[in-house]
PDB file of C-alpha atoms in Angstrom:
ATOM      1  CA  UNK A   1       0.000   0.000   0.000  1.00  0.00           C
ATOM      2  CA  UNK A   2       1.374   3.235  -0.676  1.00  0.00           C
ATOM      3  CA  UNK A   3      -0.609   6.623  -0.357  1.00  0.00           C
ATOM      4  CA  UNK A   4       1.737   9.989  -2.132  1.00  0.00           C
ATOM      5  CA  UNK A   5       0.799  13.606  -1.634  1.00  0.00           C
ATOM      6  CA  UNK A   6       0.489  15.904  -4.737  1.00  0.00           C
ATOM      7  CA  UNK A   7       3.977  16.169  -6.448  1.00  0.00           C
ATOM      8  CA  UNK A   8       5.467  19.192  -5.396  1.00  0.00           C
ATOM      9  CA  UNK A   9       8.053  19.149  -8.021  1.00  0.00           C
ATOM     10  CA  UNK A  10      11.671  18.224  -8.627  1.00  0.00           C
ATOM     11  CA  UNK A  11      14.744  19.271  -6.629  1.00  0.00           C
ATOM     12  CA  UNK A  12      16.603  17.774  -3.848  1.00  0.00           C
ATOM     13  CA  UNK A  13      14.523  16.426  -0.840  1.00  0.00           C
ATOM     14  CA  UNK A  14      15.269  15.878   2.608  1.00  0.00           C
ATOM     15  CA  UNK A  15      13.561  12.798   3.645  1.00  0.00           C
ATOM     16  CA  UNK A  16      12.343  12.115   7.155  1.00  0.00           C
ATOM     17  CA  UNK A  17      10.592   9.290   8.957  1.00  0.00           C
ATOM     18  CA  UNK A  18       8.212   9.722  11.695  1.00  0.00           C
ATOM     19  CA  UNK A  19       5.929   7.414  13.705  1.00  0.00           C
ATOM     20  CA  UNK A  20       4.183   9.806  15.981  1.00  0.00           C
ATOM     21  CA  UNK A  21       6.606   9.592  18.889  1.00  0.00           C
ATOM     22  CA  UNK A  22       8.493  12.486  20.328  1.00  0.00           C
ATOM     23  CA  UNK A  23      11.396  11.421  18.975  1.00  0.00           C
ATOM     24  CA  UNK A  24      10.521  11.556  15.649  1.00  0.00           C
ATOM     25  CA  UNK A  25       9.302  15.107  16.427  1.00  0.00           C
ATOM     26  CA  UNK A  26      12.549  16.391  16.892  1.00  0.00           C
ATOM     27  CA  UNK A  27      14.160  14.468  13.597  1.00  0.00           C
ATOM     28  CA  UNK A  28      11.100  16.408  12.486  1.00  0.00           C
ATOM     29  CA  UNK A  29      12.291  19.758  13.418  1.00  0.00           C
ATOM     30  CA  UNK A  30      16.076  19.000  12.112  1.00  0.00           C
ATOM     31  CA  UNK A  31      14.885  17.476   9.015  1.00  0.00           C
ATOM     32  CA  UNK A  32      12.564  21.316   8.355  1.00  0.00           C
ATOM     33  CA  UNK A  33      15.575  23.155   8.915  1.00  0.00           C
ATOM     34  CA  UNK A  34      17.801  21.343   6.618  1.00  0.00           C
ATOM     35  CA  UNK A  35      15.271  21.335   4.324  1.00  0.00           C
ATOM     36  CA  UNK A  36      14.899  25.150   4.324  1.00  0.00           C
ATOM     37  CA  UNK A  37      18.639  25.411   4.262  1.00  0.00           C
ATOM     38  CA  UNK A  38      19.023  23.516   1.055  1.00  0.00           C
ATOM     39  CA  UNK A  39      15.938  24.943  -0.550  1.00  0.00           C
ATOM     40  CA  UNK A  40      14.384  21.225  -0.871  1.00  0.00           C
ATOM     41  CA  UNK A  41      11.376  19.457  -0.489  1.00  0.00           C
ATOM     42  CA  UNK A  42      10.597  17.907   2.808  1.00  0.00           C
ATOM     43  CA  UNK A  43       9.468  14.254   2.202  1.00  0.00           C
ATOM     44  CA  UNK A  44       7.807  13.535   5.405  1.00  0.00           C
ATOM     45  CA  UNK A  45       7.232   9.623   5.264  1.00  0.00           C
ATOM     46  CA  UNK A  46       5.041   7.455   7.869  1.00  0.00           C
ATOM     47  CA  UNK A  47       5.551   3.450   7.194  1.00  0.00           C
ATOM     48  CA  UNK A  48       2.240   1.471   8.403  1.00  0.00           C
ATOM     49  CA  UNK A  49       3.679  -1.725   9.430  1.00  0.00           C
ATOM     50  CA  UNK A  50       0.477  -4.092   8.988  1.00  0.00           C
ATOM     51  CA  UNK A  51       1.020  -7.187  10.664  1.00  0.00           C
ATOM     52  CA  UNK A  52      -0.956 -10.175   9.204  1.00  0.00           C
ATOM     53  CA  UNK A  53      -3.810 -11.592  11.856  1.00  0.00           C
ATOM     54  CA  UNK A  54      -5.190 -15.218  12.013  1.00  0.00           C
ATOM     55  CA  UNK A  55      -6.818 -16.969  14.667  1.00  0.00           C
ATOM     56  CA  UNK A  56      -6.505 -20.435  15.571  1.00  0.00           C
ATOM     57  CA  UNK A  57     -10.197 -21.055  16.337  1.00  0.00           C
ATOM     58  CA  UNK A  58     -11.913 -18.795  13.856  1.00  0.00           C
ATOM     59  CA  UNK A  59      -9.410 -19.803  10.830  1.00  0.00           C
ATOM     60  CA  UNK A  60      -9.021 -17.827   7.720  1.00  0.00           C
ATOM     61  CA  UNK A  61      -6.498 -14.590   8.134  1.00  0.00           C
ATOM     62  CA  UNK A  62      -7.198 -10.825   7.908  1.00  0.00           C
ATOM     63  CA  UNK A  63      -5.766  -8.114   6.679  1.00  0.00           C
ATOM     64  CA  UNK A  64      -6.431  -4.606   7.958  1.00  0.00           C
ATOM     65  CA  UNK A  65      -8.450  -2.534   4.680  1.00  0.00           C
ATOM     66  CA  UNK A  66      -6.380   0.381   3.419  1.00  0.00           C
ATOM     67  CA  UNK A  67      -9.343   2.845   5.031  1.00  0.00           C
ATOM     68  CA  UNK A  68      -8.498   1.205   8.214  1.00  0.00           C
ATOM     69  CA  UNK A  69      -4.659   1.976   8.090  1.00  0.00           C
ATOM     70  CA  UNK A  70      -5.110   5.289   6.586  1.00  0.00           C
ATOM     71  CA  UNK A  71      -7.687   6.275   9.928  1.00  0.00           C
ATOM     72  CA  UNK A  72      -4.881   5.927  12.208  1.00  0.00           C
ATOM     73  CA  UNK A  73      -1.456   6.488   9.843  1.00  0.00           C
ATOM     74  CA  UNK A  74      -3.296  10.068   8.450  1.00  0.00           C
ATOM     75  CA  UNK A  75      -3.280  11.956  11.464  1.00  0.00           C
ATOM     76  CA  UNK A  76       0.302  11.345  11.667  1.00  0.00           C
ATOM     77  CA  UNK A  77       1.460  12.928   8.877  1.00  0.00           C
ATOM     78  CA  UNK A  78      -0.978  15.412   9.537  1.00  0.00           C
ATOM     79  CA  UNK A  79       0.437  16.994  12.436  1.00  0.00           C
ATOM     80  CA  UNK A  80       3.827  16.427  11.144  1.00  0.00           C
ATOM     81  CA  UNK A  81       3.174  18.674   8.129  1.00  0.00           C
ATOM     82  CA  UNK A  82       1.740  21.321  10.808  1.00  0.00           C
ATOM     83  CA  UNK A  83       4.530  20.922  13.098  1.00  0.00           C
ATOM     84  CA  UNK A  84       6.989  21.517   9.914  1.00  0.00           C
ATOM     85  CA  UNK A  85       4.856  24.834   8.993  1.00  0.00           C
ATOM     86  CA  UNK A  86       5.345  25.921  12.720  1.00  0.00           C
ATOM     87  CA  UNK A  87       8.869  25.307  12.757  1.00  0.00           C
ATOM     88  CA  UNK A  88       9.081  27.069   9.200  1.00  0.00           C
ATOM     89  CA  UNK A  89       6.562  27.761   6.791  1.00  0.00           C
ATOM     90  CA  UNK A  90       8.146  28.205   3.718  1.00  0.00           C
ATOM     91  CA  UNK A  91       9.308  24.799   3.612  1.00  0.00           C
ATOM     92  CA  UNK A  92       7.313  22.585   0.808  1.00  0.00           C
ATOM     93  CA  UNK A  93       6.050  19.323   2.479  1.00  0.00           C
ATOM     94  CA  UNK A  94       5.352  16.311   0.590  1.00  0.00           C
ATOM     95  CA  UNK A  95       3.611  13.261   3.150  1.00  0.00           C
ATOM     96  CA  UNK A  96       4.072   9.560   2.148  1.00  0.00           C
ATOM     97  CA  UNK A  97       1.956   6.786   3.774  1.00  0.00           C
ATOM     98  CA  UNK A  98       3.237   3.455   2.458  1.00  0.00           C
ATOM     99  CA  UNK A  99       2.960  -0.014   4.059  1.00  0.00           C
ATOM    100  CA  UNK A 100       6.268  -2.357   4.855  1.00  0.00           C
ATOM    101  CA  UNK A 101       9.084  -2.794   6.885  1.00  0.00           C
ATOM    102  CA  UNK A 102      10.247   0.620   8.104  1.00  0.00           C
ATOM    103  CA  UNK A 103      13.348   0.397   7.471  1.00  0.00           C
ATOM    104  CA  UNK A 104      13.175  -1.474   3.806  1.00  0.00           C
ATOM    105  CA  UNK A 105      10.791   1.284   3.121  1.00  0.00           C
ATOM    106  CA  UNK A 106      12.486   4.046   4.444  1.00  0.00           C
ATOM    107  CA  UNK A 107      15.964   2.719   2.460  1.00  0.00           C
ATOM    108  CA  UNK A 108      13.927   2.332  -0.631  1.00  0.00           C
ATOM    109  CA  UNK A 109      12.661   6.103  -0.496  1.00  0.00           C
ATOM    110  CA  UNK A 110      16.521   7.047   0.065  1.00  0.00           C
ATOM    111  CA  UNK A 111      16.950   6.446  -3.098  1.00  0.00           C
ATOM    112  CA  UNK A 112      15.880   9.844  -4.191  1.00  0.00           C
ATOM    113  CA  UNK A 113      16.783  11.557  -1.169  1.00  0.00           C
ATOM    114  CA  UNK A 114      19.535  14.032  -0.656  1.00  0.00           C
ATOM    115  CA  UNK A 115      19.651  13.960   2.954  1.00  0.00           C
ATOM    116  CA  UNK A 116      17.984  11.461   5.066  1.00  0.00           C
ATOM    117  CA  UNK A 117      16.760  12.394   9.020  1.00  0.00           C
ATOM    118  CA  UNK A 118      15.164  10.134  11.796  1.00  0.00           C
ATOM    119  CA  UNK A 119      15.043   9.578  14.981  1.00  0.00           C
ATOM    120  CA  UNK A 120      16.011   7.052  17.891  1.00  0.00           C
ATOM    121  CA  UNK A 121      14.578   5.663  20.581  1.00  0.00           C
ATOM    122  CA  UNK A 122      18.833   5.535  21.753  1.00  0.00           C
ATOM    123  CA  UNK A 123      21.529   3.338  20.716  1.00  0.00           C
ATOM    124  CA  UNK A 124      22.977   2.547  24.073  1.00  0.00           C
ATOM    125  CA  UNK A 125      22.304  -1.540  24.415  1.00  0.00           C
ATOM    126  CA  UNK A 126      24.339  -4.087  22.299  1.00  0.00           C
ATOM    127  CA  UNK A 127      20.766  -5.096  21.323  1.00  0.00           C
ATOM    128  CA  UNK A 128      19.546  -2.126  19.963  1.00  0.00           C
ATOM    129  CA  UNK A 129      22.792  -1.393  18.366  1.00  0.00           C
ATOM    130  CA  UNK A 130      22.855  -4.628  16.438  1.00  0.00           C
ATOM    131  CA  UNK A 131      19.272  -6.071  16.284  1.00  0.00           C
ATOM    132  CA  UNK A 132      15.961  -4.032  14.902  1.00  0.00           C
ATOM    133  CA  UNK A 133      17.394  -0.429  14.563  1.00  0.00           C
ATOM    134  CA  UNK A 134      16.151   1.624  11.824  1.00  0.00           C
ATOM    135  CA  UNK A 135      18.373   4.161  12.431  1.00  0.00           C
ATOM    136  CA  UNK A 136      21.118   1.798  12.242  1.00  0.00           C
ATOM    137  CA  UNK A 137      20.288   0.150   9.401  1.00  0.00           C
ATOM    138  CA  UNK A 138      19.976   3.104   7.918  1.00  0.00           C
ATOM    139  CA  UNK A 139      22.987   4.853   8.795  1.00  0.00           C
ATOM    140  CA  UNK A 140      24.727   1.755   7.420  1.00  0.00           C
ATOM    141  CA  UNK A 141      23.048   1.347   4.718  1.00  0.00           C
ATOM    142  CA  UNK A 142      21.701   5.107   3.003  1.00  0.00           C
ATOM    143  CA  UNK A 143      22.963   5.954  -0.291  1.00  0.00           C
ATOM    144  CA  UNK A 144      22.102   9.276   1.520  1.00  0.00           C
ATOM    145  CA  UNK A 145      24.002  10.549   4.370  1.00  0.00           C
ATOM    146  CA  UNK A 146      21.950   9.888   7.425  1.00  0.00           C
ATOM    147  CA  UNK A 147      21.172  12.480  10.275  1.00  0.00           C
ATOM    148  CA  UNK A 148      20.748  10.286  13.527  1.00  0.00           C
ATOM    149  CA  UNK A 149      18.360  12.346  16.207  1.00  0.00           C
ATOM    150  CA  UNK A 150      19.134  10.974  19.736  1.00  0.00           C
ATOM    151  CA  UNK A 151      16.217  10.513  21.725  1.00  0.00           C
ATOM    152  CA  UNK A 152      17.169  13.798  24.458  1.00  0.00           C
ATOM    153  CA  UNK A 153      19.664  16.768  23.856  1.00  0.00           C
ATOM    154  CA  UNK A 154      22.028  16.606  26.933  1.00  0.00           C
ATOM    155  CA  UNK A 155      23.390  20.180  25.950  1.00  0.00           C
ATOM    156  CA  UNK A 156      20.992  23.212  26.613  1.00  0.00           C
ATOM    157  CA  UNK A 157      23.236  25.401  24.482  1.00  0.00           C
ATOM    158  CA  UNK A 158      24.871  24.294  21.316  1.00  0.00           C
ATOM    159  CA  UNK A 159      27.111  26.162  19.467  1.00  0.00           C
ATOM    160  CA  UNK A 160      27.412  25.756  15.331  1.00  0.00           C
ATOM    161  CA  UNK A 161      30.430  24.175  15.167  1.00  0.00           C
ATOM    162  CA  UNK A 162      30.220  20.948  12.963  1.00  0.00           C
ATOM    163  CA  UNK A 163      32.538  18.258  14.308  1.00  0.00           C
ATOM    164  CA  UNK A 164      33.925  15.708  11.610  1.00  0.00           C
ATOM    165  CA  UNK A 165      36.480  12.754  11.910  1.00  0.00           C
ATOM    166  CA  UNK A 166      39.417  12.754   9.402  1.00  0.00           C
ATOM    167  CA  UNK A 167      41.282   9.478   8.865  1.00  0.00           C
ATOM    168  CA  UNK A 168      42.762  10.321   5.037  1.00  0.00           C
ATOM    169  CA  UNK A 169      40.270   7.581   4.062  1.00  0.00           C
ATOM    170  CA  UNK A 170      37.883   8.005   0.929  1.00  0.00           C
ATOM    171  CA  UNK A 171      35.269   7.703   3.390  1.00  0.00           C
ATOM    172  CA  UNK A 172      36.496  10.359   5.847  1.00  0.00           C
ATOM    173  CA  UNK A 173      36.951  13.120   3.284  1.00  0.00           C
ATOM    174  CA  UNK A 174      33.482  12.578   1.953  1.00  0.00           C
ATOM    175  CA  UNK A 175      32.411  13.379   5.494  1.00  0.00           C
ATOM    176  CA  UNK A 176      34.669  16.070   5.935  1.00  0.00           C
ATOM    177  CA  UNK A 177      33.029  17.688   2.666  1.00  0.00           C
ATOM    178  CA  UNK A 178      29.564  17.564   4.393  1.00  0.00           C
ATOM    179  CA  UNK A 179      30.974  19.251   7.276  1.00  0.00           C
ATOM    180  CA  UNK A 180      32.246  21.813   5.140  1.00  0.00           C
ATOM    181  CA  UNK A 181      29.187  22.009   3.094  1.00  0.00           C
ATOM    182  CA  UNK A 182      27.283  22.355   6.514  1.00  0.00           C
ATOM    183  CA  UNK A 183      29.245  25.050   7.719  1.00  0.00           C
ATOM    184  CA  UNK A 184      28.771  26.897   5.038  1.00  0.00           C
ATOM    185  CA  UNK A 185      24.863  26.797   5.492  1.00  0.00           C
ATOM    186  CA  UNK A 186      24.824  27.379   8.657  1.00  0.00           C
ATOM    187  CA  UNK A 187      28.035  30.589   9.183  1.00  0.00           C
ATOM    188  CA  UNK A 188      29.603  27.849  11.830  1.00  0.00           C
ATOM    189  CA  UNK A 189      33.074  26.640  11.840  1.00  0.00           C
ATOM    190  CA  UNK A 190      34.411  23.119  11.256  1.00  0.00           C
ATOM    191  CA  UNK A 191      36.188  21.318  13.948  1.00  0.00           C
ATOM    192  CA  UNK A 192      38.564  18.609  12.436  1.00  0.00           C
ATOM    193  CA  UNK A 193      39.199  15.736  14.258  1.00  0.00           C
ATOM    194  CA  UNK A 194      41.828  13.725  14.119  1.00  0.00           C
ATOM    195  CA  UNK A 195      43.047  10.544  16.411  1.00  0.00           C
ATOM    196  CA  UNK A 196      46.061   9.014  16.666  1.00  0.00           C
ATOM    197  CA  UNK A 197      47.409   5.953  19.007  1.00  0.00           C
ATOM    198  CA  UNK A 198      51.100   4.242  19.093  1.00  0.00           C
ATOM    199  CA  UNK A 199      51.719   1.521  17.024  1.00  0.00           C
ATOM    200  CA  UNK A 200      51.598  -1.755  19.207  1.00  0.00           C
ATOM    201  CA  UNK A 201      55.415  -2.440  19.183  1.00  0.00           C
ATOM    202  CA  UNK A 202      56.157   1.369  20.200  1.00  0.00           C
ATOM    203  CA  UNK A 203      54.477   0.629  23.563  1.00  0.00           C
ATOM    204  CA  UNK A 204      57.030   0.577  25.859  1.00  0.00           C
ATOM    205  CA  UNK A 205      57.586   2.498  29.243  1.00  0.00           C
ATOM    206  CA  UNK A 206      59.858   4.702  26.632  1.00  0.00           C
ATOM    207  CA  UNK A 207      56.770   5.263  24.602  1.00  0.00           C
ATOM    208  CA  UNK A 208      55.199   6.275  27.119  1.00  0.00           C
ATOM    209  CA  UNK A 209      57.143   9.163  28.844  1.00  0.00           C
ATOM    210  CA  UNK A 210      55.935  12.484  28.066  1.00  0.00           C
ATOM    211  CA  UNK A 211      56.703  14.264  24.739  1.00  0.00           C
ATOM    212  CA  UNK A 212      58.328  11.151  22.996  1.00  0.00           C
ATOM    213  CA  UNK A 213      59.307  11.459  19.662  1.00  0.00           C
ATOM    214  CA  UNK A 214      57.178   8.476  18.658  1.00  0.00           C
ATOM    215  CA  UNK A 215      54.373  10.540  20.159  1.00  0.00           C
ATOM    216  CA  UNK A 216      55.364  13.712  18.654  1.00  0.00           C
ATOM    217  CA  UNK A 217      55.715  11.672  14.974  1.00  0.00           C
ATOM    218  CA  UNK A 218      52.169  10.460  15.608  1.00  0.00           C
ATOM    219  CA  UNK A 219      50.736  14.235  16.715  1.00  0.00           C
ATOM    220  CA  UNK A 220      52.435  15.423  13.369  1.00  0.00           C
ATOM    221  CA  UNK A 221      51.432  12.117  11.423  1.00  0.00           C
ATOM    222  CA  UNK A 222      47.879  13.422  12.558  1.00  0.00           C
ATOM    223  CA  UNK A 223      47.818  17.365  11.575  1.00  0.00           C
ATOM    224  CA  UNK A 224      49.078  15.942   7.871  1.00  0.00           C
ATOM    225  CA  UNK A 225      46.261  13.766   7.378  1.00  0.00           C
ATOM    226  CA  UNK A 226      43.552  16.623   8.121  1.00  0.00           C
ATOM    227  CA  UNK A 227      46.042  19.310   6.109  1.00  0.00           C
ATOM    228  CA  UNK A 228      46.098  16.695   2.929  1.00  0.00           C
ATOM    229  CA  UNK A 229      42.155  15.894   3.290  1.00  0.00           C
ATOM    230  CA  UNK A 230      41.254  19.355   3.264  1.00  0.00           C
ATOM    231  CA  UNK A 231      43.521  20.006  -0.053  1.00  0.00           C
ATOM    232  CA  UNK A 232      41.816  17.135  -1.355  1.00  0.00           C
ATOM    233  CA  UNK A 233      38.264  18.625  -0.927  1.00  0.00           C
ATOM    234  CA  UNK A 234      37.938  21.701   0.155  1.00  0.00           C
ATOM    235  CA  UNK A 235      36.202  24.508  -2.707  1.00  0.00           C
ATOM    236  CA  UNK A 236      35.803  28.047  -3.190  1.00  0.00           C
ATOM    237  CA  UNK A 237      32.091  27.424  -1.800  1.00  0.00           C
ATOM    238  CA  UNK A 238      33.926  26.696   1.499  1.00  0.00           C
ATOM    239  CA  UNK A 239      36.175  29.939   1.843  1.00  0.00           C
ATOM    240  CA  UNK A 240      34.351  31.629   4.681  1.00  0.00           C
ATOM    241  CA  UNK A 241      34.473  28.495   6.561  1.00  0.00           C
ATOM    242  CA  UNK A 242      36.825  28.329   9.791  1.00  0.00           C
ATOM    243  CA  UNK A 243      38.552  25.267  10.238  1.00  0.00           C
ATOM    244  CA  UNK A 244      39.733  24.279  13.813  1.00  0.00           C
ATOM    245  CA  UNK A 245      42.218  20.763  13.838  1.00  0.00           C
ATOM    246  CA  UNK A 246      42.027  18.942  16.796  1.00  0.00           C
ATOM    247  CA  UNK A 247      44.956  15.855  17.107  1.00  0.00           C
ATOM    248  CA  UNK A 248      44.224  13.984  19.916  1.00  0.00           C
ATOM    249  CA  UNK A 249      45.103  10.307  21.458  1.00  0.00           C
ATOM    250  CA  UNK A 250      43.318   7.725  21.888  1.00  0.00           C
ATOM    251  CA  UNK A 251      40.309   6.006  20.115  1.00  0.00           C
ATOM    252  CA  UNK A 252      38.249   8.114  17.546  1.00  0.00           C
ATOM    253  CA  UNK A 253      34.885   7.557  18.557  1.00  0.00           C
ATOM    254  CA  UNK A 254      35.396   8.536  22.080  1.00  0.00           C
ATOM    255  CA  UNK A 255      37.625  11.567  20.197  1.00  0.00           C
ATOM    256  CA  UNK A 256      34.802  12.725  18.620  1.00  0.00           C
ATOM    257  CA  UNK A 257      31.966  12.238  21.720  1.00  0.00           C
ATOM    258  CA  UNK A 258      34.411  13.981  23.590  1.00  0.00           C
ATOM    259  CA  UNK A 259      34.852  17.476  20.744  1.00  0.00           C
ATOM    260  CA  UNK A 260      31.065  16.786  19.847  1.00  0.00           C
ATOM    261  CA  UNK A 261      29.422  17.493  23.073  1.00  0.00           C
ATOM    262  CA  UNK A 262      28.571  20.981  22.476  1.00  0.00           C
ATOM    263  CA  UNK A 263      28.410  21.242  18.469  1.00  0.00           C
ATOM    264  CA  UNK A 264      25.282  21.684  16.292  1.00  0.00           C
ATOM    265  CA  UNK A 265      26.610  18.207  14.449  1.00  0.00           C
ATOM    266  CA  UNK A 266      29.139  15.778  14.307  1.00  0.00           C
ATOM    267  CA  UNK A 267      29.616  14.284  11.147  1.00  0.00           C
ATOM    268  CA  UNK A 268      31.335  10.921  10.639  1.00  0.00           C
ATOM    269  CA  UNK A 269      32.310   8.292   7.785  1.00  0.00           C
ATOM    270  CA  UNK A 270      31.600   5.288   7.443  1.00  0.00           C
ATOM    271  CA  UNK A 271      32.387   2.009   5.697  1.00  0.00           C
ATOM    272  CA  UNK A 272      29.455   0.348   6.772  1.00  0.00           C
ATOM    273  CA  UNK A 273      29.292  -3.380   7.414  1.00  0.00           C
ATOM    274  CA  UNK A 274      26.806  -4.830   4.620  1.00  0.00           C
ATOM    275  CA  UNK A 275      28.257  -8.405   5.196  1.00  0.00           C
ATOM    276  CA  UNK A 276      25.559  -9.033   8.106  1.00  0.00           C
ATOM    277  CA  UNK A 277      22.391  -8.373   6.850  1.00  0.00           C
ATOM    278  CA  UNK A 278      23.456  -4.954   6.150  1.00  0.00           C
ATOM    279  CA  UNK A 279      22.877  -3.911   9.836  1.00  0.00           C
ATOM    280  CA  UNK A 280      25.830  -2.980  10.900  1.00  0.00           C
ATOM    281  CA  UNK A 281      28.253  -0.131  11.198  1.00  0.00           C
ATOM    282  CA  UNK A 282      31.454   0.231  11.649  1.00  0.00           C
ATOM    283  CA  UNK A 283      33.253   0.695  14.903  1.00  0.00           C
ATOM    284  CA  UNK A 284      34.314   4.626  15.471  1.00  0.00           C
ATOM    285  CA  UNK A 285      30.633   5.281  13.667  1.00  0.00           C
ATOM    286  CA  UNK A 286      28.910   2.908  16.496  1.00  0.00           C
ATOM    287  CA  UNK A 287      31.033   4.197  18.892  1.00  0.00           C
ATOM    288  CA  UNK A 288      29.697   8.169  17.909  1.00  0.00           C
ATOM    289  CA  UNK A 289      25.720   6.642  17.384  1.00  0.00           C
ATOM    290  CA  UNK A 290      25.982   4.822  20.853  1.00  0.00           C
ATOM    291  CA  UNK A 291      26.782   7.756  23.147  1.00  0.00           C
ATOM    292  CA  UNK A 292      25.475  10.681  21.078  1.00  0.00           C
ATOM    293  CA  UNK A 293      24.782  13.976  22.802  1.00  0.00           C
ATOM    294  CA  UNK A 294      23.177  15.308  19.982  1.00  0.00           C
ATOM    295  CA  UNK A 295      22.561  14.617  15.952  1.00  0.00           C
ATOM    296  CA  UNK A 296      25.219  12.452  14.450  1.00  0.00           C
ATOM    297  CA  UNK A 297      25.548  13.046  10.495  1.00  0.00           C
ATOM    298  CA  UNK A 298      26.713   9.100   9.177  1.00  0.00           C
ATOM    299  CA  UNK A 299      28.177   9.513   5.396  1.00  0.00           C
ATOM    300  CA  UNK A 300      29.206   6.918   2.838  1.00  0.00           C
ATOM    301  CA  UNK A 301      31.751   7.814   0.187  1.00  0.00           C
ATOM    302  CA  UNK A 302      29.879   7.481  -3.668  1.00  0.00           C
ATOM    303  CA  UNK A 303      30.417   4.133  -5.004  1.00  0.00           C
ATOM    304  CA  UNK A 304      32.535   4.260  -8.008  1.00  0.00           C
TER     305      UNK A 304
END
């Protein structure tokens, strides 16, 4: 079953799932202003997830009518589109009702999306990190980047910084150019973030006295990779944006938590694990998703 608003024309789209919770409400409110930023359509999409009912003693099975789905999917989308006209009017709103598994649904409208938003319930449990998560599977496996909307903003004032990790990978710059791009939308600055640890055979009680030049190497190692990623993708669209590097040791995800507490976004890469049921992300992105203070921007580097 599917169920489209009018067409409101061609362009990009920011797509957004919601489900009537409170969480989805805020995606809601992120996925508007994006939206309104990039001058695109706001496809607000509700997935009815119709369960098939039989009964042991009555036989036969029975499937809900599409009137009956509609009565209680409609007034979802209808107070999303007037939450998204409070938040900003100007934004053109285009509602989806279509029947499935949310997140084979919502991965199947990504397709057309330039930005994907939803919301979590939290990623804090191994079970909920690995098992059932739409925002997971999405974030691993959107041909969109994915904003993730934790459940509860632990920081009353954010500032616009955008965080991003840089690694030098393929995956890492394109998530340093949505930082950039982000930055530029919003008048914030970029903070670059970049991680470093010893190689296992440098770990020795020499290693580890203060200022080392294995540890200085590494620091320096560090500062390139960020220096060479932003050569690599930085534009003239991105001139007015302030870049910040931060080299730190120690693990990136808890790098990036750590710089990410305060900022509007933090944006990571991601390789994405598509070998298990496409569920799973990789570790510095889990690590960012699982103790999230605020939106977390996943991005995949363009196939080939």
């Amino acid at each position: 079953m599917s169920r489209d608003a009018t067409d409101v024309g061609r362009g990009p789209v920011v797509l957004v799932g919601v489900d009537g919770s409170t969480t989805s409400g805020r995606a809601l409110d992120v996925a508007v202003r994006e939206a309104a930023r990039r001058g695109a359509t706001l496809r607000v999409v509700h997935v009815a997830y119709v369960p098939v009912v039989s009964s042991p003693f009555v036989g036969g099975v029975y499937y809900p009518t599409v009137d009956e789905v509609d009565a209680i999917a409609r007034p979802i989308l209808d107070a999303a589109v007037d939450r998204a006209a409070r938040v900003d009017p100007a934004v053109r709103v285009q509602t989806v009702l279509r029947s499935g598994t949310p997140s084979e649904v919502l991965l199947d409208a990504a397709k057309d999306a330039d930005l994907v938003v939803v919301g979590t319930r939290g990623l804090g449990s191994v079970g909920s990190a690995f098992f059932g998560s739409v925002s997971t599977r999405l974030a691993a496996r959107s041909p969109a980047p994915v904003i993730v909307v934790p459940p509860v903003d632990a920081c009353r004032h954010r500032t616009a910084d955008v965080v991003v990790g840089v690694d030098g990978s393929v995956h890492g710059d394109a998530a340093l150019r949505f930082a950039l791009d982000e930055a530029a939308a919003t008048g914030g600055r970029v903070v670059a973030v970049s991680a470093w640890r010893l190689p296992p055979n440098l770990l020795t009680d020499e290693a580890f006295a203060f200022d080392t030049q294995a540890e200085r190497d590494a620091r320096r190692a560090a500062a390139r990779t960020v220096e060479a990623a932003l050569a690599r993708v930085r534009t003239t669209e991105h001139d007015g944006v302030g870049v910040e590097t931060f080299v730190v040791e120690g693990r990136p995800g808890v790098a990036l938590h750590e710089a990410g507490r305060s900022a509007a976004l933090t944006v990571v890469g991601s390789r994405g694990r598509g070998d298990v049921q496409g569920m799973l992300l990789g570790s510095v992105s889990q690590d960012v998703l699982h103790h999230a203070d605020g939106p977390v921007a996943v991005v995949h580097a363009a196939k080939p």
